[in-house]
XYZ file of C-alpha atoms in Angstrom:
223
model
C 9.163 -19.377 -1.396
C 5.938 -21.712 -2.406
C 3.089 -19.438 -3.864
C -0.131 -19.937 -1.679
C -3.173 -20.817 -3.915
C -5.885 -19.007 -3.103
C -9.300 -20.072 -4.768
C -11.413 -16.959 -5.502
C -14.823 -16.133 -7.174
C -14.384 -12.251 -8.767
C -17.846 -10.559 -8.166
C -19.670 -9.029 -10.967
C -19.346 -5.095 -11.422
C -22.196 -3.479 -10.815
C -23.945 -1.293 -13.027
C -23.871 1.763 -10.502
C -19.969 1.905 -9.762
C -18.870 5.042 -7.986
C -17.212 7.648 -10.990
C -13.940 7.230 -9.418
C -14.151 3.812 -11.207
C -14.457 5.808 -14.807
C -11.664 8.152 -14.420
C -9.473 8.763 -17.456
C -5.548 8.490 -16.474
C -4.168 6.489 -14.188
C -6.037 5.200 -11.324
C -3.868 4.582 -8.097
C -5.003 2.892 -5.042
C -2.796 3.199 -1.895
C -3.642 0.296 -0.052
C -3.078 -0.508 3.652
C -4.163 0.818 7.336
C -3.016 3.885 8.809
C -0.361 5.026 7.668
C -2.443 4.986 3.931
C -5.009 6.986 6.118
C -2.540 9.400 7.030
C -3.087 9.611 10.600
C -3.020 11.786 12.418
C -3.380 14.534 10.746
C -5.045 12.799 7.344
C -3.635 12.912 3.863
C 0.198 11.497 5.039
C 2.175 10.338 1.847
C -0.649 11.349 -0.113
C -0.303 15.383 0.036
C 3.437 15.345 -1.258
C 2.535 12.680 -3.767
C 0.196 14.990 -4.768
C 1.548 17.313 -5.617
C 4.417 16.350 -7.408
C 1.546 14.756 -9.315
C 0.537 17.993 -10.457
C 4.080 19.913 -10.943
C 5.236 16.881 -13.381
C 1.513 16.971 -15.426
C 1.061 13.643 -14.292
C -2.674 12.364 -14.978
C -3.426 10.275 -12.519
C -6.099 9.937 -10.049
C -6.184 7.817 -6.183
C -9.053 5.830 -6.236
C -11.030 3.897 -3.190
C -13.568 3.892 -0.915
C -12.176 6.025 2.127
C -11.626 9.998 1.468
C -9.443 11.997 4.014
C -6.964 14.918 3.902
C -6.364 18.671 4.154
C -7.680 21.134 1.110
C -4.191 20.799 -0.350
C -4.815 17.438 -1.049
C -6.282 17.929 -4.435
C -7.874 14.087 -4.526
C -8.821 12.655 -0.898
C -9.274 8.730 -1.970
C -7.789 5.734 -0.901
C -7.996 2.545 0.542
C -6.323 2.587 4.174
C -8.008 1.043 6.953
C -6.570 2.421 10.615
C -5.636 -0.844 12.879
C -5.959 -3.068 10.041
C -3.545 -6.399 9.635
C -2.685 -7.740 6.567
C -5.623 -10.613 6.982
C -8.000 -7.636 6.959
C -6.731 -5.900 3.976
C -7.049 -9.239 2.384
C -10.699 -9.746 4.067
C -11.748 -6.689 1.908
C -9.141 -6.155 -0.982
C -11.596 -8.064 -3.727
C -14.602 -5.583 -3.333
C -11.955 -2.259 -3.457
C -10.149 -3.927 -6.895
C -13.527 -4.459 -8.604
C -14.933 -1.251 -7.679
C -12.151 0.566 -8.377
C -9.626 -1.702 -10.949
C -6.791 0.380 -10.204
C -3.691 0.901 -12.518
C -1.116 0.855 -9.902
C -1.413 0.253 -6.280
C 0.756 1.633 -3.516
C 0.765 -1.503 -0.974
C 2.159 -0.458 2.604
C 0.876 -3.042 4.988
C 2.313 -5.006 8.343
C 2.607 -2.082 10.985
C 0.012 -3.864 12.973
C 0.588 -7.665 12.568
C 4.146 -6.349 14.468
C 2.163 -4.325 16.801
C -0.671 -7.072 17.944
C 2.201 -9.537 17.750
C 0.310 -11.170 15.260
C 1.787 -15.154 14.580
C 4.419 -12.896 12.671
C 6.339 -16.600 12.047
C 3.574 -16.857 9.148
C 3.344 -13.172 8.236
C 4.963 -13.276 5.238
C 2.340 -16.631 3.740
C -0.237 -14.177 4.532
C 1.000 -11.040 2.353
C 1.879 -13.539 -0.201
C -1.789 -15.039 0.340
C -3.154 -11.062 -0.313
C -0.047 -10.591 -3.233
C -2.086 -13.287 -5.021
C -5.385 -12.027 -3.914
C -4.293 -8.733 -6.326
C -3.188 -10.320 -9.532
C -5.951 -12.693 -9.448
C -7.918 -10.148 -9.920
C -6.298 -7.921 -11.943
C -3.389 -9.679 -13.198
C -1.813 -6.664 -15.205
C -1.781 -4.230 -12.343
C 1.441 -2.492 -11.831
C 1.944 -3.644 -7.608
C 4.626 -1.466 -5.454
C 5.189 -3.285 -2.437
C 6.506 -1.558 0.532
C 8.881 -2.596 2.835
C 7.344 -0.998 5.854
C 9.173 2.035 8.193
C 10.694 0.970 11.650
C 8.943 2.127 15.198
C 11.385 3.671 18.492
C 9.410 1.205 20.302
C 12.112 -1.966 19.502
C 9.490 -5.087 20.667
C 7.512 -3.379 17.862
C 10.541 -2.859 16.183
C 11.397 -6.608 16.141
C 8.622 -7.630 14.799
C 8.512 -5.441 11.435
C 12.177 -6.624 11.008
C 10.487 -10.436 10.760
C 7.726 -9.027 8.256
C 10.231 -6.826 6.281
C 12.708 -9.594 6.484
C 10.342 -12.140 3.906
C 9.057 -9.391 1.547
C 12.302 -9.177 -0.836
C 11.710 -13.290 -1.884
C 7.631 -12.781 -2.344
C 8.686 -9.859 -4.524
C 11.127 -12.233 -6.604
C 8.773 -14.328 -7.114
C 5.874 -12.750 -8.086
C 8.190 -11.183 -10.389
C 9.438 -14.508 -11.314
C 6.108 -14.985 -12.487
C 5.437 -12.136 -14.934
C 4.003 -10.069 -12.848
C 4.926 -6.563 -12.297
C 5.941 -6.052 -8.872
C 8.645 -3.656 -7.041
C 9.525 -2.953 -4.118
C 10.003 0.156 -2.013
C 12.077 -0.271 1.008
C 10.190 2.483 3.051
C 12.350 1.204 5.695
C 15.829 2.384 4.577
C 13.789 5.743 4.000
C 12.322 6.236 7.547
C 14.794 7.198 10.701
C 13.804 7.535 14.066
C 13.845 11.239 13.925
C 10.956 10.834 11.309
C 8.443 8.984 13.576
C 5.814 10.156 16.022
C 6.062 10.130 19.951
C 3.106 7.277 19.551
C 6.040 5.017 18.081
C 4.707 4.125 14.576
C 3.075 6.985 12.308
C 5.529 9.062 10.439
C 6.197 12.948 11.053
C 4.815 15.134 8.192
C 8.680 14.802 6.981
C 8.627 11.112 7.345
C 5.316 10.854 5.146
C 6.987 13.461 2.883
C 10.149 11.480 2.576
C 7.451 8.229 1.733
C 6.375 10.489 -1.171
C 9.463 10.573 -2.718
C 10.123 7.588 -2.871
C 6.717 6.163 -3.910
C 7.328 9.348 -6.928
C 10.005 7.472 -7.704
C 8.577 4.261 -8.531
C 5.586 5.444 -10.300
C 7.405 7.435 -12.719
C 8.818 4.686 -14.979
C 5.115 2.829 -14.582
C 3.414 6.350 -16.212
C 4.000 5.553 -20.145
């Protein structure tokens, strides 16, 4: 797949960055839409992922401009924006990356493109453009890109399949450019029994299964 060339100007760092930007340890940015935010109850996969990190004594912090989750979630920060499509995340990602400077990004995006039936034929190109922005801003970042989970709505599912079909080629291309990028197949992990009655969002059991997959992909990056 040909890369989309993105001309970007990185903004100057503010002298008053949020305290998160100066944290020691690995900075992990959960990036995406409502599934990253953990709709409906808040926290989502981040709850179990945080617990896995604590149990294994990983020196990590979640970073991002958003914050939510239960008391059991020790670090509630993330960059999940409910309702956002790929292009809408791309419109804010430069500021988020410059501000929080993550070491690892957990990218889960595209569900709303499928739900809205938004120009699906060009969804892979939009995702490629988003990934180009990420590596332009932070060339050494470790990017974990998810194949998005299924829906119990067959119309939505058809769109999800179209988006997921293009992701492996994007990952292979970026790997060939020397970038640290890995595919995490959440579509394989989640089943219809893991999806809530809203047809899109995982149950907590589904979110927990996602956390296990993220953890397996993160662990080799923690040197």
